[in-house]
PDB file of C-alpha atoms and ligand atoms in Angstrom:
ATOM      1  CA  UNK M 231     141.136 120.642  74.909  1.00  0.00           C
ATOM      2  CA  UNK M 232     140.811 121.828  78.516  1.00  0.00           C
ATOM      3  CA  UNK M 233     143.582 119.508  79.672  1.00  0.00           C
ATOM      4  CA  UNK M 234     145.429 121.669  77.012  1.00  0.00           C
ATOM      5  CA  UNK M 235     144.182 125.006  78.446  1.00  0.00           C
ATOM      6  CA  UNK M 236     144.899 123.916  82.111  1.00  0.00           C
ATOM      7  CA  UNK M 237     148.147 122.795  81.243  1.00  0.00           C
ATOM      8  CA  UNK M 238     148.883 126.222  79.748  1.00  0.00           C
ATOM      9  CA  UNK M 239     147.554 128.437  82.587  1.00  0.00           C
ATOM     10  CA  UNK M 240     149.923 126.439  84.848  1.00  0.00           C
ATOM     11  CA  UNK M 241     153.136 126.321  83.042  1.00  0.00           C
ATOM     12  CA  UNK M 242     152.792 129.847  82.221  1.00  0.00           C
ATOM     13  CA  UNK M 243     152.341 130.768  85.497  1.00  0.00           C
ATOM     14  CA  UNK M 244     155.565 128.904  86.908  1.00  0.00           C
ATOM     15  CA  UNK M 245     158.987 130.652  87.365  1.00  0.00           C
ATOM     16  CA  UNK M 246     161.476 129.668  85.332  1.00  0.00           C
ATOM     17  CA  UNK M 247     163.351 126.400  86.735  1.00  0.00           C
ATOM     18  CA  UNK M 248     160.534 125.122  88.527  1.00  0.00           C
ATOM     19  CA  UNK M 249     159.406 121.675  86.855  1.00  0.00           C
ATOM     20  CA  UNK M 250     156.076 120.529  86.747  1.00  0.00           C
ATOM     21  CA  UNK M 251     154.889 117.035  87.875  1.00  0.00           C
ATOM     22  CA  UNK M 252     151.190 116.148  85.941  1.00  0.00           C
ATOM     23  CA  UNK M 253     150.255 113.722  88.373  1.00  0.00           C
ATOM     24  CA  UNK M 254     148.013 111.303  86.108  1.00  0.00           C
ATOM     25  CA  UNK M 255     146.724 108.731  88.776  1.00  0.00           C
ATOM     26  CA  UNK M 256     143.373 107.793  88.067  1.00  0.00           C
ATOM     27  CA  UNK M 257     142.958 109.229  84.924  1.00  0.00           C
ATOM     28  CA  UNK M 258     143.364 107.593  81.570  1.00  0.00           C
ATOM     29  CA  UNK M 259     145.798 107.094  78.498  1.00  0.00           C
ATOM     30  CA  UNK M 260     143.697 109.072  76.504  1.00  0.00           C
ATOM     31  CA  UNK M 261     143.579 111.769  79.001  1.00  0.00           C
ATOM     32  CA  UNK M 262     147.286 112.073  79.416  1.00  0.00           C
ATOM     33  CA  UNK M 263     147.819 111.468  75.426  1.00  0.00           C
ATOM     34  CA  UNK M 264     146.097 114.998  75.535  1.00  0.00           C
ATOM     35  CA  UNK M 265     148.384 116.321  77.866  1.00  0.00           C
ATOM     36  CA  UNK M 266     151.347 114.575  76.400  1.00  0.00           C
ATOM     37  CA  UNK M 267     150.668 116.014  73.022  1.00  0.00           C
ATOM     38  CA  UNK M 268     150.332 119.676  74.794  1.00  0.00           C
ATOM     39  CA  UNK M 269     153.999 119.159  75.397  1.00  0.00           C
ATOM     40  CA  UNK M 270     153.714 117.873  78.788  1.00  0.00           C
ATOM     41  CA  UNK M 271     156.717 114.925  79.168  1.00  0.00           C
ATOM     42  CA  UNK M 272     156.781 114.268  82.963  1.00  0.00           C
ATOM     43  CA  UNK M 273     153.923 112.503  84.622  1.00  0.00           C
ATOM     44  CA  UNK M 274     153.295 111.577  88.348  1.00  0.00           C
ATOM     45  CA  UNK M 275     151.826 107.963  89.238  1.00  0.00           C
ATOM     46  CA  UNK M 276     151.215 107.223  92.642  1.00  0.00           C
ATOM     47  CA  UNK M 277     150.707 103.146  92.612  1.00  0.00           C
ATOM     48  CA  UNK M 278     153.198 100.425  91.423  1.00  0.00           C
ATOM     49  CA  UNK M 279     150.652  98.492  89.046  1.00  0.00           C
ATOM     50  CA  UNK M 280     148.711 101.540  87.289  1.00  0.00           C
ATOM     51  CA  UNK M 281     152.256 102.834  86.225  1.00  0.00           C
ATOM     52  CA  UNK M 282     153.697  99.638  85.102  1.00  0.00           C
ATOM     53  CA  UNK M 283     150.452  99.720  82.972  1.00  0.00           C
ATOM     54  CA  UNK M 284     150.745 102.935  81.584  1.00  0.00           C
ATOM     55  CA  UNK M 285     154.473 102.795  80.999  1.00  0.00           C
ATOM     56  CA  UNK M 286     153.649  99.538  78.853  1.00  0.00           C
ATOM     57  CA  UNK M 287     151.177 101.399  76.977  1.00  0.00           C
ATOM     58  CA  UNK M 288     152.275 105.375  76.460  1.00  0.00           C
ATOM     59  CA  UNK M 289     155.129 107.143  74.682  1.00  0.00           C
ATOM     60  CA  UNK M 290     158.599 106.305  75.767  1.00  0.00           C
ATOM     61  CA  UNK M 291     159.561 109.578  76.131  1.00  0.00           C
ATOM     62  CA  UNK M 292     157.304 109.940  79.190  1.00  0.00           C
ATOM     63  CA  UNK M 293     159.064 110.609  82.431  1.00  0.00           C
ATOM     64  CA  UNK M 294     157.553 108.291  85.018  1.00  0.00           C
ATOM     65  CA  UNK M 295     157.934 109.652  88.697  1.00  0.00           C
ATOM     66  CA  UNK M 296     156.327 107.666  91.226  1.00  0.00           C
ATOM     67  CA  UNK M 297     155.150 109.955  94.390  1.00  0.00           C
ATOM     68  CA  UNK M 298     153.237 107.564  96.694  1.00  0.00           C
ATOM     69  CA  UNK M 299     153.892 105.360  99.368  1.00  0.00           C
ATOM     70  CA  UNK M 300     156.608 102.541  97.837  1.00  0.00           C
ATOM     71  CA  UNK M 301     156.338  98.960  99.283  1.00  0.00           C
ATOM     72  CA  UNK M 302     160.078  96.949  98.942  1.00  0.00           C
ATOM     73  CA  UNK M 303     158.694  94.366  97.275  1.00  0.00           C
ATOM     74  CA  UNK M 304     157.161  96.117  94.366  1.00  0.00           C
ATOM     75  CA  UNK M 305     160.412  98.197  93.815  1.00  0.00           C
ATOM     76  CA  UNK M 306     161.750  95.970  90.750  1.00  0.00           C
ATOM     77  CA  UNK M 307     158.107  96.657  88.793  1.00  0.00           C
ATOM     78  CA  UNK M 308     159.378 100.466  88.298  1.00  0.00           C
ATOM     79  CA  UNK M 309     163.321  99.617  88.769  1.00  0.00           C
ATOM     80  CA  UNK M 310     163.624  98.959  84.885  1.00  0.00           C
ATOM     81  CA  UNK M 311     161.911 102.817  83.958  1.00  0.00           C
ATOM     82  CA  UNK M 312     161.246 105.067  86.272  1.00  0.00           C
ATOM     83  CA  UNK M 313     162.602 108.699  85.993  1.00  0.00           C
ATOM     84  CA  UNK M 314     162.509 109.473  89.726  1.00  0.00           C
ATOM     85  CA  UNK M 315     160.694 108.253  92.952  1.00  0.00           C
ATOM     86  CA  UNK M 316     159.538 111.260  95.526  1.00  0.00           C
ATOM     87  CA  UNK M 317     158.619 109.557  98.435  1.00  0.00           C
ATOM     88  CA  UNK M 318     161.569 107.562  99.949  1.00  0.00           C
ATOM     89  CA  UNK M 319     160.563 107.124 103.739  1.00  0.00           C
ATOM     90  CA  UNK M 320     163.002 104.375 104.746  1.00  0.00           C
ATOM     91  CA  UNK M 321     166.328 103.529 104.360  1.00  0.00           C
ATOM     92  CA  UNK M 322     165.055  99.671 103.713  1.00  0.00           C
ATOM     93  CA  UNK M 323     163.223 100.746 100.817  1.00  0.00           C
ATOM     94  CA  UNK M 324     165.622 103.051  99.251  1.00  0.00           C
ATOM     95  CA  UNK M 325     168.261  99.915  99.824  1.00  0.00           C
ATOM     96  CA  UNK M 326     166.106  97.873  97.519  1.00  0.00           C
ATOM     97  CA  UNK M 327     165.912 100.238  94.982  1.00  0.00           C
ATOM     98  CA  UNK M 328     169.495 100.776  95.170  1.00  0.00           C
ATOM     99  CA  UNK M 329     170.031  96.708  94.535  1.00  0.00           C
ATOM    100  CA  UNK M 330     167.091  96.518  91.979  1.00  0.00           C
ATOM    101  CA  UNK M 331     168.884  99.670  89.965  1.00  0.00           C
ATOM    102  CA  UNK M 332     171.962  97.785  90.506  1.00  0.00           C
ATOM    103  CA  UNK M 333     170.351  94.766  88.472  1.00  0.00           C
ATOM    104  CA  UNK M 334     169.049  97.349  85.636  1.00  0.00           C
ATOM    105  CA  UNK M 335     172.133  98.580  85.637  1.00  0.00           C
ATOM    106  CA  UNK M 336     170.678 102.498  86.350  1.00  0.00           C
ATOM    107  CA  UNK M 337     171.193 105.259  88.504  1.00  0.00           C
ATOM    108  CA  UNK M 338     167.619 106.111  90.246  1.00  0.00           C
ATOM    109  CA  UNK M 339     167.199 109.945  91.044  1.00  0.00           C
ATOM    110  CA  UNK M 340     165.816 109.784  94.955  1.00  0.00           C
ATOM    111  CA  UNK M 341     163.797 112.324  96.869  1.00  0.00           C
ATOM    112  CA  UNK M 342     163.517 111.977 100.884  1.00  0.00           C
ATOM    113  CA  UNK M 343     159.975 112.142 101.817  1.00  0.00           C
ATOM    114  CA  UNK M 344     159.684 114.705 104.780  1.00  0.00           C
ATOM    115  CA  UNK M 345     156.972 114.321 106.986  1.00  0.00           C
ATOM    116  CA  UNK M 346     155.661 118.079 107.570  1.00  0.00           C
ATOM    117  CA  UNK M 347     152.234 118.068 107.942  1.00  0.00           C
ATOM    118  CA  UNK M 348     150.158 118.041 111.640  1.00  0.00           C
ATOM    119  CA  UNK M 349     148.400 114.968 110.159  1.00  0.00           C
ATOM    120  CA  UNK M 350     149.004 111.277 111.450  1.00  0.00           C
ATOM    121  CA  UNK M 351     148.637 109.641 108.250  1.00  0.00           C
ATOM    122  CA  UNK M 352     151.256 111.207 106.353  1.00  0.00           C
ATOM    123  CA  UNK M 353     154.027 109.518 105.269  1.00  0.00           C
ATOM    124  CA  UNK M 354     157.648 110.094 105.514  1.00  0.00           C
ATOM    125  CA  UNK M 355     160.672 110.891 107.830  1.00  0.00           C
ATOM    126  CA  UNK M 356     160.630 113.497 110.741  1.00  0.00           C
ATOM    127  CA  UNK M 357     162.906 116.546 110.459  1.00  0.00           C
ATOM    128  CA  UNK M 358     165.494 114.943 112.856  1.00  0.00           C
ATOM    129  CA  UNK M 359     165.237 111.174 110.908  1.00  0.00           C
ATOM    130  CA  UNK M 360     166.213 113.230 107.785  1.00  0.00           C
ATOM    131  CA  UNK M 361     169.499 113.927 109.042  1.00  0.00           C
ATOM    132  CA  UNK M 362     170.310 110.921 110.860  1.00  0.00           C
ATOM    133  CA  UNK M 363     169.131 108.990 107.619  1.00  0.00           C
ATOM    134  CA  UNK M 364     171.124 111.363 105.379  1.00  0.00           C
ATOM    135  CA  UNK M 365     173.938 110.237 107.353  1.00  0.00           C
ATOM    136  CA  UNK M 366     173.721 106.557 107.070  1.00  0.00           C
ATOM    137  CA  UNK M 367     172.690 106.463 103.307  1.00  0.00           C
ATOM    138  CA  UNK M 368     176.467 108.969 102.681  1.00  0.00           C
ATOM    139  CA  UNK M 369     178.102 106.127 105.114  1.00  0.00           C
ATOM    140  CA  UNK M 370     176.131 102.805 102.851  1.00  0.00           C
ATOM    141  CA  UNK M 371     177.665 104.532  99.961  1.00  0.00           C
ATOM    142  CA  UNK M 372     174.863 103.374  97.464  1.00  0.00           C
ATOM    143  CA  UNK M 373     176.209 103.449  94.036  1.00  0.00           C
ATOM    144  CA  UNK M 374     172.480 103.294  91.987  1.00  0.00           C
ATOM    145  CA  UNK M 375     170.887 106.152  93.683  1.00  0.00           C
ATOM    146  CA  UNK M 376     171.011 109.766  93.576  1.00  0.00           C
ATOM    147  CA  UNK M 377     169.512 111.518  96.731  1.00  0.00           C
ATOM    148  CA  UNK M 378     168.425 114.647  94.914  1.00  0.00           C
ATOM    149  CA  UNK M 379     166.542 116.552  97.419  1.00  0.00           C
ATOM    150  CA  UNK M 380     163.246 115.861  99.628  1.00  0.00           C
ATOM    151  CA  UNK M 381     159.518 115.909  99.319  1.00  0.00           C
ATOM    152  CA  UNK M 382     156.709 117.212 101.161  1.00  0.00           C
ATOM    153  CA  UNK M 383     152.735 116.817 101.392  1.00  0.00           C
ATOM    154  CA  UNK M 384     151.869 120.201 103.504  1.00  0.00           C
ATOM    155  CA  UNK M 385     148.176 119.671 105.388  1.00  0.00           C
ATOM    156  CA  UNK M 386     145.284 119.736 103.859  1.00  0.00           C
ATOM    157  CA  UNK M 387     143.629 122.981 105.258  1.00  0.00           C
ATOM    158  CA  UNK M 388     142.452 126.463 104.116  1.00  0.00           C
ATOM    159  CA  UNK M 389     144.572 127.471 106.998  1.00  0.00           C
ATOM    160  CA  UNK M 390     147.327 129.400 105.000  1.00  0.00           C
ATOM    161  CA  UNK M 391     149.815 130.393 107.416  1.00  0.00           C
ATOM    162  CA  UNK M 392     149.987 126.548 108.126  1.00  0.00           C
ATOM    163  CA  UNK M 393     150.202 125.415 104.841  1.00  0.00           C
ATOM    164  CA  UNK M 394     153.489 128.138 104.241  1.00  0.00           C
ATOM    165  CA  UNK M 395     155.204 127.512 107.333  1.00  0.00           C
ATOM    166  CA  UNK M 396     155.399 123.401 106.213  1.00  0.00           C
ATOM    167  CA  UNK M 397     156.393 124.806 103.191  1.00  0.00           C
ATOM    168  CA  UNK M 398     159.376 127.289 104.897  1.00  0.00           C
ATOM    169  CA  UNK M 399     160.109 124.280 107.167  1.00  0.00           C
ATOM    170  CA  UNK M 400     160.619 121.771 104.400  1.00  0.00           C
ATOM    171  CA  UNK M 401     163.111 124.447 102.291  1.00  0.00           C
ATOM    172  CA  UNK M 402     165.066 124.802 105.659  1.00  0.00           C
ATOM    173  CA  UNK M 403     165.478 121.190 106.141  1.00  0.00           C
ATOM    174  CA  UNK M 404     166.657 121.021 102.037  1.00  0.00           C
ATOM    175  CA  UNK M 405     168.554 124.176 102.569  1.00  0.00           C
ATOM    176  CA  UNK M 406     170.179 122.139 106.526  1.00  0.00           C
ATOM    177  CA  UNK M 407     171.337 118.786 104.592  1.00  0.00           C
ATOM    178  CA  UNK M 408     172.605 120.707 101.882  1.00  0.00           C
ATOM    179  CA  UNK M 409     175.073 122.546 104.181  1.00  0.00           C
ATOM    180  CA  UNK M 410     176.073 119.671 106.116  1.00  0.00           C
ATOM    181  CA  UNK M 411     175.896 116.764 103.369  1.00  0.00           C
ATOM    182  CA  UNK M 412     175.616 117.632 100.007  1.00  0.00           C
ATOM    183  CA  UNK M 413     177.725 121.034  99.681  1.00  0.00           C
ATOM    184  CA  UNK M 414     179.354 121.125  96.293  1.00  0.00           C
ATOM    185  CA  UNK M 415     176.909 118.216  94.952  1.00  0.00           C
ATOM    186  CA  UNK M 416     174.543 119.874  92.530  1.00  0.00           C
ATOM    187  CA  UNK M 417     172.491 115.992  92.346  1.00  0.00           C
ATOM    188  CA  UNK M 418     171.430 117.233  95.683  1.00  0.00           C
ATOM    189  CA  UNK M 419     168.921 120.509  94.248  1.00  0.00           C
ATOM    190  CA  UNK M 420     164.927 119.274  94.333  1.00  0.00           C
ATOM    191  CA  UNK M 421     162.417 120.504  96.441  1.00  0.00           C
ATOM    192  CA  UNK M 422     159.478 118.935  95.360  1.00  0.00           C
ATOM    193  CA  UNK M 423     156.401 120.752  96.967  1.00  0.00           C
ATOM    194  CA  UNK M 424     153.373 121.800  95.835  1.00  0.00           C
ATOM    195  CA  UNK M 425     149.523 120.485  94.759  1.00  0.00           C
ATOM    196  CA  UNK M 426     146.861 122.097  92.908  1.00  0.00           C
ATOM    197  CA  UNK M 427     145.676 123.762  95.632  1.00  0.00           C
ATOM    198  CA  UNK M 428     148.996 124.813  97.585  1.00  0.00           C
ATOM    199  CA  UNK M 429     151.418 125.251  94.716  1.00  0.00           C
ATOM    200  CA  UNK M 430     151.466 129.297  94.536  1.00  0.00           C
ATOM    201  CA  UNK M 431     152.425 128.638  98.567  1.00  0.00           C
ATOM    202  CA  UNK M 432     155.148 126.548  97.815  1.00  0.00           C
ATOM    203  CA  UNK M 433     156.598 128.336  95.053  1.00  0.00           C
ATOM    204  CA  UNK M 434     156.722 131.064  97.308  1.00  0.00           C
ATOM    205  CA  UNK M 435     158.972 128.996  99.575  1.00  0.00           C
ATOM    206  CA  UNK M 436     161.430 127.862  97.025  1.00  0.00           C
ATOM    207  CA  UNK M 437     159.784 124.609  95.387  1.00  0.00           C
ATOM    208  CA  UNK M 438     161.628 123.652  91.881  1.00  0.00           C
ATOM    209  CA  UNK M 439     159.112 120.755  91.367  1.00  0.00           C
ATOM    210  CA  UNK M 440     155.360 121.122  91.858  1.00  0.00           C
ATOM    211  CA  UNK M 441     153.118 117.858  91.837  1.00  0.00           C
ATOM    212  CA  UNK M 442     149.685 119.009  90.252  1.00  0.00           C
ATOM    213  CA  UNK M 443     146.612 116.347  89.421  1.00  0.00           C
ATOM    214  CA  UNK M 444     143.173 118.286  89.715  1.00  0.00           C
ATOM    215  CA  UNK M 445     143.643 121.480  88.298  1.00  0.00           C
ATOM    216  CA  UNK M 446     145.052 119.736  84.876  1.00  0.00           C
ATOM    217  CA  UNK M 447     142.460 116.631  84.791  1.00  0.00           C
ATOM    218  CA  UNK M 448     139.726 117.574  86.853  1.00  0.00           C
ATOM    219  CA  UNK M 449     138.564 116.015  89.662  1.00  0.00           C
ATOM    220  CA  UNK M 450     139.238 112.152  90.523  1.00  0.00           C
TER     221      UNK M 450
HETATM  222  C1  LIG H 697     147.530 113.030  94.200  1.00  0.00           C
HETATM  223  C2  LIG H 697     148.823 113.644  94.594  1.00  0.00           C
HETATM  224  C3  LIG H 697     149.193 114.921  94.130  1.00  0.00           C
HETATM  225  C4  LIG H 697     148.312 115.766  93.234  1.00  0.00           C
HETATM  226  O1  LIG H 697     147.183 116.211  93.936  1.00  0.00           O
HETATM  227  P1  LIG H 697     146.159 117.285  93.290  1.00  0.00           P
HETATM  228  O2  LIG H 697     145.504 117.863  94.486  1.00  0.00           O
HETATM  229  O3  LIG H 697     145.254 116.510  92.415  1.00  0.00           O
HETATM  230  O4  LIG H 697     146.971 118.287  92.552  1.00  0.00           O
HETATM  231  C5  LIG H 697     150.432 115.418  94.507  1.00  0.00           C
HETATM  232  N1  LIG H 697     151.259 114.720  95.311  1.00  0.00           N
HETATM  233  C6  LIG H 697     150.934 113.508  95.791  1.00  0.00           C
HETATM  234  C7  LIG H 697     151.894 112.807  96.682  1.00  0.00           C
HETATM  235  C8  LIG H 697     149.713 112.934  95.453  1.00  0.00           C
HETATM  236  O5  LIG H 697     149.399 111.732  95.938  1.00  0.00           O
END
Protein backbone atom coordinates (compact mmCIF):
# COMPACT_ATOMS: atom_id res chain seq x y z
CA UNK A 1 0.00 0.00 0.00
CA UNK A 2 2.68 2.65 0.57
CA UNK A 3 4.84 1.26 -2.23
CA UNK A 4 1.55 2.11 -4.13
CA UNK A 5 1.29 5.66 -2.67
CA UNK A 6 5.08 6.36 -3.23
CA UNK A 7 4.90 5.17 -6.57
CA UNK A 8 2.06 7.61 -7.24
CA UNK A 9 3.56 10.77 -5.67
CA UNK A 10 6.55 10.14 -8.00
CA UNK A 11 5.08 9.42 -11.30
CA UNK A 12 2.76 12.18 -10.86
CA UNK A 13 5.26 14.44 -10.20
CA UNK A 14 7.45 13.60 -13.41
CA UNK A 15 7.18 15.57 -16.73
CA UNK A 16 5.88 13.94 -19.37
CA UNK A 17 8.65 11.76 -21.29
CA UNK A 18 10.74 11.25 -18.44
CA UNK A 19 10.76 7.35 -17.54
CA UNK A 20 11.08 6.08 -14.27
CA UNK A 21 13.62 3.39 -13.17
CA UNK A 22 12.17 1.52 -9.62
CA UNK A 23 15.41 0.38 -8.65
CA UNK A 24 14.40 -2.93 -6.63
CA UNK A 25 17.90 -4.11 -5.31
CA UNK A 26 17.58 -5.47 -2.04
CA UNK A 27 14.12 -5.61 -1.74
CA UNK A 28 11.87 -8.55 -2.39
CA UNK A 29 9.42 -10.21 -5.00
CA UNK A 30 6.69 -9.46 -2.94
CA UNK A 31 7.71 -5.95 -2.57
CA UNK A 32 8.05 -5.27 -6.24
CA UNK A 33 4.78 -7.56 -7.01
CA UNK A 34 3.24 -4.46 -5.14
CA UNK A 35 4.80 -2.10 -7.25
CA UNK A 36 4.36 -4.14 -10.35
CA UNK A 37 0.68 -4.40 -9.80
CA UNK A 38 0.61 -0.36 -9.22
CA UNK A 39 1.49 -0.33 -12.87
CA UNK A 40 5.09 0.02 -12.45
CA UNK A 41 6.84 -2.27 -15.55
CA UNK A 42 10.53 -1.15 -15.43
CA UNK A 43 12.71 -2.16 -12.56
CA UNK A 44 16.44 -1.37 -11.77
CA UNK A 45 18.81 -4.28 -10.40
CA UNK A 46 22.16 -3.46 -9.64
CA UNK A 47 23.95 -7.15 -9.30
CA UNK A 48 24.18 -9.96 -11.96
CA UNK A 49 22.85 -12.90 -9.62
CA UNK A 50 19.85 -11.08 -7.66
CA UNK A 51 18.43 -10.18 -11.20
CA UNK A 52 18.90 -13.45 -12.83
CA UNK A 53 16.87 -14.52 -9.70
CA UNK A 54 14.19 -12.25 -9.94
CA UNK A 55 13.85 -12.41 -13.70
CA UNK A 56 13.37 -16.33 -13.12
CA UNK A 57 10.78 -15.65 -10.68
CA UNK A 58 8.57 -12.27 -11.65
CA UNK A 59 6.27 -11.31 -14.52
CA UNK A 60 7.72 -11.37 -17.96
CA UNK A 61 6.61 -8.22 -18.76
CA UNK A 62 9.11 -6.67 -16.33
CA UNK A 63 11.76 -4.52 -17.89
CA UNK A 64 15.07 -5.53 -16.33
CA UNK A 65 17.75 -2.65 -16.46
CA UNK A 66 20.85 -3.39 -14.80
CA UNK A 67 22.62 -0.01 -13.36
CA UNK A 68 25.69 -1.23 -11.42
CA UNK A 69 29.09 -1.96 -12.02
CA UNK A 70 29.07 -5.00 -14.93
CA UNK A 71 31.96 -7.57 -14.72
CA UNK A 72 32.67 -9.29 -18.56
CA UNK A 73 32.29 -12.42 -17.37
CA UNK A 74 28.86 -12.25 -15.93
CA UNK A 75 27.54 -10.44 -19.12
CA UNK A 76 25.84 -13.72 -20.71
CA UNK A 77 23.67 -14.20 -17.15
CA UNK A 78 21.56 -10.94 -18.29
CA UNK A 79 22.48 -11.25 -22.23
CA UNK A 80 19.31 -13.55 -22.77
CA UNK A 81 16.71 -10.63 -20.96
CA UNK A 82 17.74 -7.62 -20.08
CA UNK A 83 15.91 -4.42 -21.30
CA UNK A 84 18.89 -2.07 -20.97
CA UNK A 85 22.26 -1.83 -19.04
CA UNK A 86 23.18 1.93 -17.62
CA UNK A 87 26.52 1.65 -16.62
CA UNK A 88 28.85 0.72 -19.56
CA UNK A 89 32.40 1.96 -18.37
CA UNK A 90 34.61 0.11 -20.86
CA UNK A 91 34.75 -0.62 -24.23
CA UNK A 92 35.86 -4.43 -23.15
CA UNK A 93 32.73 -4.87 -21.44
CA UNK A 94 30.37 -3.37 -23.82
CA UNK A 95 32.37 -5.76 -26.55
CA UNK A 96 31.16 -8.74 -24.61
CA UNK A 97 27.83 -7.77 -24.46
CA UNK A 98 27.87 -6.99 -28.00
CA UNK A 99 29.14 -10.87 -28.73
CA UNK A 100 26.85 -12.36 -25.95
CA UNK A 101 23.69 -10.34 -27.72
CA UNK A 102 25.12 -11.59 -30.84
CA UNK A 103 24.60 -15.29 -29.46
CA UNK A 104 20.87 -14.33 -28.21
CA UNK A 105 20.41 -13.04 -31.24
CA UNK A 106 19.25 -9.31 -29.59
CA UNK A 107 19.95 -5.86 -29.87
CA UNK A 108 21.02 -4.54 -26.18
CA UNK A 109 20.00 -0.78 -25.56
CA UNK A 110 23.52 0.74 -23.98
CA UNK A 111 24.03 3.74 -21.76
CA UNK A 112 27.77 5.20 -21.28
CA UNK A 113 28.42 5.55 -17.68
CA UNK A 114 29.91 9.14 -17.13
CA UNK A 115 31.97 9.62 -14.32
CA UNK A 116 30.77 13.16 -12.83
CA UNK A 117 31.00 13.11 -9.39
CA UNK A 118 34.25 14.61 -7.12
CA UNK A 119 34.25 11.10 -5.57
CA UNK A 120 37.08 8.42 -6.25
CA UNK A 121 34.94 5.50 -6.13
CA UNK A 122 32.63 6.22 -8.78
CA UNK A 123 32.50 4.39 -11.67
CA UNK A 124 32.57 5.23 -15.25
CA UNK A 125 34.37 7.16 -18.11
CA UNK A 126 35.80 10.78 -17.80
CA UNK A 127 34.25 13.52 -19.96
CA UNK A 128 37.19 13.31 -22.48
CA UNK A 129 37.13 9.06 -22.48
CA UNK A 130 33.45 9.56 -23.54
CA UNK A 131 34.36 10.94 -26.72
CA UNK A 132 37.36 9.12 -27.56
CA UNK A 133 35.29 5.88 -26.63
CA UNK A 134 32.29 7.12 -28.65
CA UNK A 135 34.64 7.16 -31.39
CA UNK A 136 36.03 3.74 -31.34
CA UNK A 137 32.68 1.91 -30.52
CA UNK A 138 31.11 4.10 -34.22
CA UNK A 139 34.61 2.74 -35.84
CA UNK A 140 34.02 -1.35 -34.12
CA UNK A 141 30.71 -1.00 -35.74
CA UNK A 142 28.91 -3.32 -33.13
CA UNK A 143 25.86 -4.70 -34.65
CA UNK A 144 23.98 -5.98 -31.05
CA UNK A 145 24.17 -2.77 -29.25
CA UNK A 146 22.46 0.42 -29.24
CA UNK A 147 24.44 3.30 -27.50
CA UNK A 148 21.38 5.22 -26.39
CA UNK A 149 22.71 7.92 -24.30
CA UNK A 150 24.89 8.09 -20.92
CA UNK A 151 24.48 7.77 -17.21
CA UNK A 152 25.46 9.59 -14.26
CA UNK A 153 25.72 9.10 -10.30
CA UNK A 154 26.07 13.01 -9.18
CA UNK A 155 27.88 13.16 -5.42
CA UNK A 156 26.39 12.36 -2.61
CA UNK A 157 26.14 15.78 -0.75
CA UNK A 158 23.52 18.31 0.50
CA UNK A 159 25.71 20.62 -1.42
CA UNK A 160 23.14 21.62 -4.20
CA UNK A 161 24.93 23.73 -6.51
CA UNK A 162 27.29 20.63 -6.80
CA UNK A 163 24.87 18.16 -7.23
CA UNK A 164 23.22 20.53 -10.44
CA UNK A 165 26.31 21.45 -12.01
CA UNK A 166 27.16 17.29 -12.43
CA UNK A 167 23.86 17.26 -13.53
CA UNK A 168 24.36 20.41 -16.31
CA UNK A 169 27.76 18.78 -17.04
CA UNK A 170 26.43 15.34 -17.80
CA UNK A 171 23.42 16.94 -20.29
CA UNK A 172 26.33 18.88 -22.05
CA UNK A 173 28.39 15.89 -22.58
CA UNK A 174 24.84 13.98 -23.98
CA UNK A 175 23.95 17.15 -25.72
CA UNK A 176 28.45 17.19 -27.21
CA UNK A 177 28.26 13.41 -28.60
CA UNK A 178 25.02 13.99 -29.94
CA UNK A 179 26.32 16.81 -32.20
CA UNK A 180 29.37 15.16 -33.21
CA UNK A 181 28.21 11.33 -33.30
CA UNK A 182 24.81 10.59 -33.17
CA UNK A 183 23.06 13.61 -35.15
CA UNK A 184 20.04 12.28 -36.95
CA UNK A 185 20.07 8.93 -34.71
CA UNK A 186 17.10 9.19 -32.41
CA UNK A 187 18.61 5.52 -30.53
CA UNK A 188 21.00 8.05 -29.24
CA UNK A 189 18.18 10.19 -26.68
CA UNK A 190 18.68 8.88 -22.74
CA UNK A 191 19.94 10.77 -20.07
CA UNK A 192 19.59 8.71 -17.26
CA UNK A 193 20.12 10.86 -14.03
CA UNK A 194 18.54 11.11 -11.03
CA UNK A 195 18.06 9.22 -7.30
CA UNK A 196 15.60 9.67 -4.68
CA UNK A 197 17.25 12.31 -3.28
CA UNK A 198 18.62 14.32 -6.45
CA UNK A 199 15.94 13.57 -9.00
CA UNK A 200 13.96 17.11 -8.90
CA UNK A 201 17.89 18.38 -9.66
CA UNK A 202 18.24 16.34 -12.50
CA UNK A 203 15.01 16.79 -14.03
CA UNK A 204 15.81 20.24 -13.92
CA UNK A 205 18.83 19.54 -16.12
CA UNK A 206 17.13 17.54 -18.76
CA UNK A 207 17.08 13.80 -17.34
CA UNK A 208 14.43 11.50 -19.41
CA UNK A 209 15.20 8.53 -17.04
CA UNK A 210 15.36 8.85 -13.26
CA UNK A 211 16.73 5.79 -11.15
CA UNK A 212 14.70 5.90 -7.77
CA UNK A 213 15.06 2.97 -4.85
CA UNK A 214 14.34 4.63 -1.33
CA UNK A 215 11.66 6.87 -1.74
CA UNK A 216 9.43 3.87 -3.40
CA UNK A 217 10.67 0.91 -0.95
CA UNK A 218 12.00 2.50 1.93
CA UNK A 219 15.18 2.30 3.18
CA UNK A 220 17.70 -0.73 2.40
C1 LIG B 1 20.84 2.20 -5.64
C2 LIG B 1 20.95 3.00 -6.89
C3 LIG B 1 19.98 3.95 -7.23
C4 LIG B 1 18.77 4.26 -6.37
O1 LIG B 1 19.17 4.90 -5.18
P1 LIG B 1 18.08 5.51 -4.15
O2 LIG B 1 18.87 6.52 -3.41
O3 LIG B 1 17.62 4.37 -3.33
O4 LIG B 1 16.99 6.12 -4.96
C5 LIG B 1 20.13 4.64 -8.43
N1 LIG B 1 21.19 4.42 -9.24
C6 LIG B 1 22.15 3.54 -8.93
C7 LIG B 1 23.29 3.37 -9.87
C8 LIG B 1 22.07 2.80 -7.76
O5 LIG B 1 23.03 1.92 -7.47
Amino acid sequence: MTIEKNLNTICSSLPEGVKLVAVSKTKSNEEIMEAYKAGQRIFGENKVQELVRKWESLPKDIEWHFIGHLQSNKVRFIAPFVAMIHSVDSLKVLTIINDEAKREGRVIPCLLQVHIANEESKFGFSPEEAIQVTFAIKNAEFDNVTIAGVMGVATYTDDVVQIKKEFSTLHTIFQNLKDVFFGGNDNFREISMGMSHDYQYAIENGSTMVRIGSTIFGER
